[in-house]
Amino acid sequence: MTSKNRKVSIYPDDKDVYATIQNPVLPSNSVEMLFLKHLTLTKRSDREFQAHKFSSYILSYEDYLFLKEIFNKKRKKKETTKGILIETDLTLEKINTLLLSDKKNFISINNTSEFKVIKLGKKISLKFDYTVFDFSKNFFNGQENLSTEIIISQEKKGTYFIDSTNDKLIDKWQRKIVQLLEEKSSKGKFKETEISLFGIKDQEKRLKFYDSLMRGLPDFEYQTVLDVYVSRQKNRDENELEDELEEGDLPVEDVNRYIKKASFKGSKLLDSDTILKMLAEHYHIYKIIWQSKNLKNLEEIYQFEVRFNIPEDCTDFAYSVHGKYENGSTKLSLLSPEDTKKITKGIFKKAQSLIEELNKEIQLAESDENSTTPIAVNSDLTQS
């Protein structure tokens, strides 16, 4: 989970303060509180004039923190989780040693100010403090000091689960961990399990993956789909569409060729004729949000999400439990970090087993097809 890091120092100059005080996001009562500490402000005071005078004064560090806190909005975006399953001949102790010895390279990523490696039983916690800059904004609004944690858990001997927040920046650290383990593993002893629908072209099998995942989570009973996001298949182009036209047919304007992505909100969406028609016309689902009832407490309705970060290929899998509705409430309540990790890990494991089953089905079908294909005989060789 990503959180604010309040330990990082901030050093704005008078231009930063000047621009910030004039920002309409800053409430007038907050400006008044700040001004009253240093000068008299009336309703007739000109904001720009006061900002010019005030910004040239020497402010206390507490004043800077006061201004920055106003711009520190809570993240409204629902965070998703990204897990990776690794098999290696490295022990947990060896992995811990490798991470500690490679701290310099981890700190060089993402403007990292602090990096800690903490081994706790059969887990290793990697804690990062880092800064995200947006130079299109002012100093107080364009710098976020954040903290996050990546957990490496030993599932069994030689098998490790790497769990982190689904984020492009955090993904850089996660890939660095995977790269380090791969480099230090013995030859042929490293394996990374990827959850992907890339090689599965059959639309029925793709739908089976989502349906089985939603209905197969332990301790939950599937209720309905709330949101469906579809993307056009990557290799679908105009030449393919033209090839499908029979000789003598007049070209028909295909509106779908201009729609790369679409999203739908409602209920029972997988029964929608519109969505089913799009899936039949070379689209596929890359993100889905649904609700399930908690079988241990029937008054609790949970909301889940699974997605592929690269929609066109259906690769880079991520997942989330948004929260739960309790006792008929319409407000979503957040879960504890412990409950969130337990449920999201269950989503990953179920998705992993489903992908393995689908791949076995495909391999079996291909082997059956090859066994029934007649062997071509070279007539020249038979005659000789």
Short mmCIF file of C-alpha atoms in Angstrom, two decimals, residues 2-357:
data_model
loop_
_atom_site.label_atom_id
_atom_site.label_comp_id
_atom_site.label_asym_id
_atom_site.label_seq_id
_atom_site.Cartn_x
_atom_site.Cartn_y
_atom_site.Cartn_z
CA THR A 2 1.26 3.48 -0.89
CA SER A 3 1.10 6.22 1.77
CA LYS A 4 2.31 9.76 2.38
CA ASN A 5 5.84 10.14 3.69
CA ARG A 6 6.04 13.17 5.96
CA LYS A 7 9.70 12.74 6.91
CA VAL A 8 11.13 14.30 3.74
CA SER A 9 12.30 17.92 4.07
CA ILE A 10 10.90 20.64 1.80
CA TYR A 11 12.72 23.85 0.78
CA PRO A 12 10.53 26.20 -1.28
CA ASP A 13 11.78 29.62 -2.40
CA ASP A 14 9.82 32.91 -2.41
CA LYS A 15 8.56 32.24 -5.97
CA ASP A 16 7.02 28.94 -4.83
CA VAL A 17 5.27 30.62 -1.91
CA TYR A 18 4.16 33.54 -4.11
CA ALA A 19 2.55 31.25 -6.70
CA THR A 20 1.00 29.01 -4.07
CA ILE A 21 -0.72 31.78 -2.13
CA GLN A 22 -2.48 32.91 -5.31
CA ASN A 23 -3.64 29.39 -6.16
CA PRO A 24 -7.48 29.23 -6.01
CA VAL A 25 -7.22 25.77 -4.43
CA LEU A 26 -5.94 27.45 -1.28
CA PRO A 27 -8.98 28.46 0.85
CA SER A 28 -9.14 32.10 1.92
CA ASN A 29 -9.46 31.19 5.59
CA SER A 30 -6.19 29.24 5.35
CA VAL A 31 -4.46 32.24 3.79
CA GLU A 32 -5.84 34.47 6.55
CA MET A 33 -4.51 32.14 9.23
CA LEU A 34 -1.08 32.31 7.63
CA PHE A 35 -1.13 36.07 7.07
CA LEU A 36 -2.33 36.92 10.57
CA LYS A 37 0.85 35.40 11.94
CA HIS A 38 2.91 37.97 10.01
CA LEU A 39 0.79 40.97 8.91
CA THR A 40 -2.68 42.45 8.98
CA LEU A 41 -5.12 41.35 6.26
CA THR A 42 -8.44 43.01 5.45
CA LYS A 43 -11.12 42.17 2.91
CA ARG A 44 -9.92 45.12 0.84
CA SER A 45 -6.39 43.75 0.71
CA ASP A 46 -5.16 42.85 -2.76
CA ARG A 47 -4.22 39.14 -2.83
CA GLU A 48 -1.41 39.58 -5.39
CA PHE A 49 0.13 42.51 -3.50
CA GLN A 50 0.00 40.65 -0.20
CA ALA A 51 1.42 37.50 -1.82
CA HIS A 52 4.34 39.53 -3.22
CA LYS A 53 5.13 41.08 0.17
CA PHE A 54 4.49 37.95 2.20
CA SER A 55 6.53 35.60 -0.02
CA SER A 56 9.65 37.71 0.50
CA TYR A 57 9.54 37.15 4.27
CA ILE A 58 11.39 34.33 5.97
CA LEU A 59 8.78 31.72 6.94
CA SER A 60 9.13 29.02 9.52
CA TYR A 61 9.35 25.36 8.51
CA GLU A 62 5.94 24.87 10.14
CA ASP A 63 4.52 27.47 7.73
CA TYR A 64 5.81 25.44 4.80
CA LEU A 65 4.27 22.26 6.18
CA PHE A 66 0.98 24.13 6.75
CA LEU A 67 0.85 25.17 3.09
CA LYS A 68 1.81 21.75 1.79
CA GLU A 69 -0.75 19.94 3.93
CA ILE A 70 -3.54 21.89 2.26
CA PHE A 71 -2.51 20.46 -1.12
CA ASN A 72 -2.04 16.92 0.20
CA LYS A 73 -5.32 15.50 -1.04
CA LYS A 74 -6.25 11.96 -0.15
CA ARG A 75 -5.82 9.55 -3.03
CA LYS A 76 -9.26 8.69 -4.37
CA LYS A 77 -7.97 6.10 -6.82
CA LYS A 78 -8.63 2.55 -5.65
CA GLU A 79 -5.30 0.78 -5.40
CA THR A 80 -4.82 -2.61 -7.01
CA THR A 81 -2.27 -5.26 -6.12
CA LYS A 82 0.29 -6.97 -8.29
CA GLY A 83 1.74 -10.35 -7.33
CA ILE A 84 4.54 -12.45 -8.82
CA LEU A 85 5.27 -16.09 -8.02
CA ILE A 86 8.95 -17.05 -8.21
CA GLU A 87 10.61 -20.45 -8.06
CA THR A 88 14.36 -20.52 -7.37
CA ASP A 89 17.04 -22.53 -5.60
CA LEU A 90 17.90 -19.48 -3.47
CA THR A 91 17.06 -19.64 0.25
CA LEU A 92 15.21 -16.84 2.02
CA GLU A 93 18.40 -15.99 3.95
CA LYS A 94 20.34 -15.75 0.68
CA ILE A 95 17.68 -13.50 -0.85
CA ASN A 96 17.83 -11.24 2.21
CA THR A 97 21.63 -10.99 1.88
CA LEU A 98 21.38 -10.19 -1.85
CA LEU A 99 18.86 -7.40 -1.23
CA LEU A 100 21.00 -5.83 1.51
CA SER A 101 24.12 -5.94 -0.66
CA ASP A 102 22.27 -4.33 -3.58
CA LYS A 103 20.75 -1.40 -1.65
CA LYS A 104 22.64 1.15 -3.74
CA ASN A 105 20.91 0.06 -6.95
CA PHE A 106 17.45 0.08 -5.34
CA ILE A 107 18.00 3.60 -3.98
CA SER A 108 18.95 4.81 -7.47
CA ILE A 109 15.38 4.08 -8.65
CA ASN A 110 12.43 6.52 -8.33
CA ASN A 111 14.11 9.34 -6.33
CA THR A 112 14.34 7.03 -3.32
CA SER A 113 15.31 8.80 -0.10
CA GLU A 114 15.31 5.73 2.17
CA PHE A 115 15.29 1.97 1.64
CA LYS A 116 15.04 -0.67 4.38
CA VAL A 117 15.19 -4.48 4.21
CA ILE A 118 13.61 -6.22 7.21
CA LYS A 119 13.42 -10.02 7.58
CA LEU A 120 10.49 -11.23 9.68
CA GLY A 121 10.17 -15.01 9.96
CA LYS A 122 9.36 -16.37 6.50
CA LYS A 123 8.88 -12.89 5.04
CA ILE A 124 11.12 -10.07 3.87
CA SER A 125 9.74 -6.53 4.00
CA LEU A 126 11.21 -3.92 1.64
CA LYS A 127 10.23 -0.38 2.66
CA PHE A 128 10.76 2.58 0.35
CA ASP A 129 10.44 6.34 0.90
CA TYR A 130 10.42 8.18 -2.43
CA THR A 131 9.41 11.42 -4.13
CA VAL A 132 7.20 11.94 -7.19
CA PHE A 133 7.57 15.25 -9.02
CA ASP A 134 5.14 17.05 -11.33
CA PHE A 135 6.97 20.09 -12.69
CA SER A 136 3.81 21.43 -14.33
CA LYS A 137 2.53 22.36 -10.85
CA ASN A 138 3.80 24.67 -8.12
CA PHE A 139 6.23 23.50 -5.46
CA PHE A 140 3.65 22.59 -2.82
CA ASN A 141 1.33 20.90 -5.29
CA GLY A 142 3.89 19.28 -7.58
CA GLN A 143 5.86 17.16 -5.15
CA GLU A 144 4.54 14.06 -3.38
CA ASN A 145 6.62 12.36 -0.73
CA LEU A 146 5.38 8.77 -0.55
CA SER A 147 6.10 5.47 1.17
CA THR A 148 5.40 1.92 0.05
CA GLU A 149 6.21 -1.66 0.99
CA ILE A 150 6.97 -4.77 -1.05
CA ILE A 151 6.61 -8.14 0.71
CA ILE A 152 8.47 -11.32 -0.27
CA SER A 153 6.79 -14.34 1.36
CA GLN A 154 8.12 -17.88 1.33
CA GLU A 155 5.26 -20.17 0.27
CA LYS A 156 7.32 -23.34 0.49
CA LYS A 157 10.94 -24.31 -0.06
CA GLY A 158 12.14 -22.58 -3.23
CA THR A 159 8.81 -20.80 -3.92
CA TYR A 160 8.29 -17.10 -3.13
CA PHE A 161 5.40 -14.69 -3.58
CA ILE A 162 6.27 -11.03 -4.24
CA ASP A 163 3.39 -8.71 -3.32
CA SER A 164 3.20 -4.96 -4.02
CA THR A 165 0.90 -2.11 -5.03
CA ASN A 166 0.12 -2.03 -8.76
CA ASP A 167 1.95 1.14 -9.82
CA LYS A 168 4.37 1.93 -12.66
CA LEU A 169 6.99 3.34 -10.29
CA ILE A 170 6.72 0.54 -7.75
CA ASP A 171 6.86 -1.95 -10.61
CA LYS A 172 10.45 -0.80 -11.29
CA TRP A 173 11.52 -2.04 -7.84
CA GLN A 174 9.54 -5.25 -8.26
CA ARG A 175 11.20 -5.97 -11.62
CA LYS A 176 14.59 -5.19 -10.06
CA ILE A 177 13.93 -7.85 -7.40
CA VAL A 178 12.94 -10.43 -10.03
CA GLN A 179 16.00 -9.57 -12.14
CA LEU A 180 18.32 -9.95 -9.13
CA LEU A 181 16.85 -13.35 -8.18
CA GLU A 182 17.06 -14.58 -11.76
CA GLU A 183 20.71 -13.52 -12.08
CA LYS A 184 21.73 -15.20 -8.81
CA SER A 185 19.76 -18.44 -9.29
CA SER A 186 21.48 -21.51 -10.68
CA LYS A 187 21.00 -22.16 -14.38
CA GLY A 188 17.60 -23.72 -15.07
CA LYS A 189 16.47 -23.23 -11.46
CA PHE A 190 14.53 -19.98 -11.92
CA LYS A 191 10.88 -19.67 -12.97
CA GLU A 192 8.50 -16.70 -12.95
CA THR A 193 4.79 -17.47 -13.12
CA GLU A 194 2.92 -15.02 -15.34
CA ILE A 195 -0.86 -14.67 -15.40
CA SER A 196 -1.75 -13.69 -18.94
CA LEU A 197 -4.46 -14.29 -21.55
CA PHE A 198 -2.10 -13.35 -24.38
CA GLY A 199 -1.83 -16.81 -25.90
CA ILE A 200 -5.52 -17.63 -25.42
CA LYS A 201 -7.39 -16.47 -28.54
CA ASP A 202 -10.61 -18.42 -27.94
CA GLN A 203 -13.15 -15.89 -26.62
CA GLU A 204 -15.09 -18.62 -24.84
CA LYS A 205 -12.00 -19.64 -22.88
CA ARG A 206 -11.26 -16.02 -21.95
CA LEU A 207 -14.80 -15.59 -20.64
CA LYS A 208 -14.43 -18.86 -18.75
CA PHE A 209 -11.36 -17.43 -16.98
CA TYR A 210 -13.29 -14.39 -15.67
CA ASP A 211 -16.43 -16.35 -14.84
CA SER A 212 -14.58 -19.10 -12.96
CA LEU A 213 -12.48 -16.54 -11.10
CA MET A 214 -15.51 -14.56 -9.93
CA ARG A 215 -17.46 -17.66 -8.93
CA GLY A 216 -14.53 -19.61 -7.50
CA LEU A 217 -13.12 -17.38 -4.75
CA PRO A 218 -13.11 -19.24 -1.40
CA ASP A 219 -15.67 -18.02 1.18
CA PHE A 220 -17.53 -15.85 -1.37
CA GLU A 221 -20.66 -16.28 -3.49
CA TYR A 222 -20.73 -14.40 -6.79
CA GLN A 223 -23.61 -11.90 -7.20
CA THR A 224 -23.20 -9.60 -10.21
CA VAL A 225 -20.79 -7.77 -12.52
CA LEU A 226 -20.75 -3.98 -12.08
CA ASP A 227 -18.16 -2.73 -14.58
CA VAL A 228 -16.76 -4.25 -17.76
CA TYR A 229 -13.89 -2.74 -19.80
CA VAL A 230 -13.21 -4.03 -23.30
CA SER A 231 -10.35 -3.43 -25.73
CA ARG A 232 -10.01 -4.13 -29.43
CA GLN A 233 -7.65 -6.95 -30.31
CA LYS A 234 -4.21 -5.66 -31.22
CA ASN A 235 -3.74 -7.57 -34.47
CA ARG A 236 -7.13 -6.64 -35.87
CA ASP A 237 -6.63 -4.27 -38.83
CA GLU A 238 -8.40 -3.07 -41.96
CA ASN A 239 -6.74 -5.67 -44.21
CA GLU A 240 -8.34 -8.46 -42.17
CA LEU A 241 -11.72 -6.77 -42.43
CA GLU A 242 -11.36 -6.44 -46.20
CA ASP A 243 -10.38 -10.10 -46.52
CA GLU A 244 -13.66 -11.07 -44.89
CA LEU A 245 -15.71 -9.34 -47.59
CA GLU A 246 -16.87 -11.85 -50.16
CA GLU A 247 -16.49 -11.01 -53.83
CA GLY A 248 -19.27 -8.71 -54.95
CA ASP A 249 -20.09 -7.45 -51.44
CA LEU A 250 -20.26 -3.73 -50.92
CA PRO A 251 -17.96 -2.38 -48.19
CA VAL A 252 -19.91 -1.66 -45.01
CA GLU A 253 -18.80 1.07 -42.63
CA ASP A 254 -17.62 -0.63 -39.46
CA VAL A 255 -17.95 1.82 -36.57
CA ASN A 256 -16.14 -0.61 -34.24
CA ARG A 257 -12.85 -0.16 -36.06
CA TYR A 258 -12.69 3.39 -34.60
CA ILE A 259 -13.40 2.22 -31.04
CA LYS A 260 -10.25 0.96 -29.36
CA LYS A 261 -11.67 0.73 -25.84
CA ALA A 262 -15.08 0.92 -24.18
CA SER A 263 -16.44 0.62 -20.65
CA PHE A 264 -19.86 -0.33 -19.29
CA LYS A 265 -21.46 0.17 -15.87
CA GLY A 266 -24.56 -1.50 -14.54
CA SER A 267 -25.44 -5.00 -13.31
CA LYS A 268 -25.47 -8.46 -14.87
CA LEU A 269 -23.29 -7.03 -17.63
CA LEU A 270 -22.07 -10.37 -18.90
CA ASP A 271 -25.66 -11.02 -20.00
CA SER A 272 -25.72 -7.79 -22.02
CA ASP A 273 -26.33 -8.29 -25.75
CA THR A 274 -24.21 -5.20 -26.50
CA ILE A 275 -21.15 -6.56 -24.69
CA LEU A 276 -21.57 -10.08 -26.07
CA LYS A 277 -21.84 -8.63 -29.59
CA MET A 278 -18.60 -6.65 -29.10
CA LEU A 279 -16.83 -9.75 -27.80
CA ALA A 280 -17.93 -11.56 -30.93
CA GLU A 281 -16.54 -8.71 -33.05
CA HIS A 282 -12.88 -8.95 -32.06
CA TYR A 283 -12.95 -7.24 -28.65
CA HIS A 284 -11.91 -8.77 -25.37
CA ILE A 285 -12.39 -7.97 -21.67
CA TYR A 286 -9.30 -6.57 -19.93
CA LYS A 287 -10.83 -5.29 -16.69
CA ILE A 288 -13.87 -6.35 -14.69
CA ILE A 289 -15.41 -5.28 -11.35
CA TRP A 290 -17.92 -7.44 -9.52
CA GLN A 291 -19.65 -8.05 -6.20
CA SER A 292 -19.82 -11.19 -4.08
CA LYS A 293 -21.51 -12.10 -0.83
CA ASN A 294 -19.37 -13.11 2.15
CA LEU A 295 -20.46 -16.65 3.06
CA LYS A 296 -19.16 -16.17 6.61
CA ASN A 297 -21.34 -13.08 7.07
CA LEU A 298 -24.25 -12.80 4.65
CA GLU A 299 -24.76 -9.12 5.58
CA GLU A 300 -21.44 -8.23 3.92
CA ILE A 301 -21.13 -7.61 0.18
CA TYR A 302 -17.55 -7.35 -1.14
CA GLN A 303 -16.41 -5.55 -4.28
CA PHE A 304 -13.52 -6.95 -6.35
CA GLU A 305 -11.51 -5.97 -9.41
CA VAL A 306 -9.14 -7.79 -11.75
CA ARG A 307 -7.40 -6.18 -14.71
CA PHE A 308 -4.60 -6.49 -17.23
CA ASN A 309 -2.45 -3.36 -17.29
CA ILE A 310 -1.66 -3.89 -20.98
CA PRO A 311 -5.20 -4.16 -22.39
CA GLU A 312 -4.34 -4.99 -26.02
CA ASP A 313 -2.32 -8.07 -25.02
CA CYS A 314 -4.13 -8.97 -21.78
CA THR A 315 -0.82 -9.13 -19.91
CA ASP A 316 0.54 -7.67 -16.64
CA PHE A 317 -2.19 -8.94 -14.28
CA ALA A 318 -3.37 -6.91 -11.25
CA TYR A 319 -6.22 -7.32 -8.78
CA SER A 320 -7.94 -5.69 -5.81
CA VAL A 321 -10.64 -5.92 -3.18
CA HIS A 322 -12.15 -2.41 -3.05
CA GLY A 323 -13.92 -2.97 0.26
CA LYS A 324 -17.26 -4.16 1.57
CA TYR A 325 -20.84 -2.98 2.10
CA GLU A 326 -22.08 -3.84 5.59
CA ASN A 327 -25.68 -4.33 6.75
CA GLY A 328 -27.26 -2.81 3.65
CA SER A 329 -25.05 0.30 3.67
CA THR A 330 -24.43 2.12 0.39
CA LYS A 331 -21.00 3.29 1.56
CA LEU A 332 -17.98 1.10 0.82
CA SER A 333 -15.91 0.33 3.93
CA LEU A 334 -12.19 -0.31 3.58
CA LEU A 335 -10.68 -3.54 4.89
CA SER A 336 -7.73 -3.89 7.22
CA PRO A 337 -4.34 -4.39 5.50
CA GLU A 338 -4.23 -7.96 6.86
CA ASP A 339 -7.67 -8.89 5.44
CA THR A 340 -6.85 -7.18 2.14
CA LYS A 341 -3.62 -9.16 1.70
CA LYS A 342 -5.34 -12.43 2.59
CA ILE A 343 -8.13 -11.92 0.04
CA THR A 344 -5.94 -10.55 -2.76
CA LYS A 345 -3.55 -13.46 -2.37
CA GLY A 346 -6.56 -15.76 -2.78
CA ILE A 347 -7.44 -13.96 -6.04
CA PHE A 348 -3.92 -14.48 -7.38
CA LYS A 349 -3.86 -18.19 -6.49
CA LYS A 350 -7.27 -18.80 -8.08
CA ALA A 351 -6.22 -16.93 -11.24
CA GLN A 352 -2.98 -18.92 -11.37
CA SER A 353 -4.78 -22.28 -11.16
CA LEU A 354 -7.29 -21.20 -13.84
CA ILE A 355 -4.56 -20.16 -16.27
CA GLU A 356 -2.79 -23.49 -15.71
CA GLU A 357 -6.05 -25.35 -16.43
#
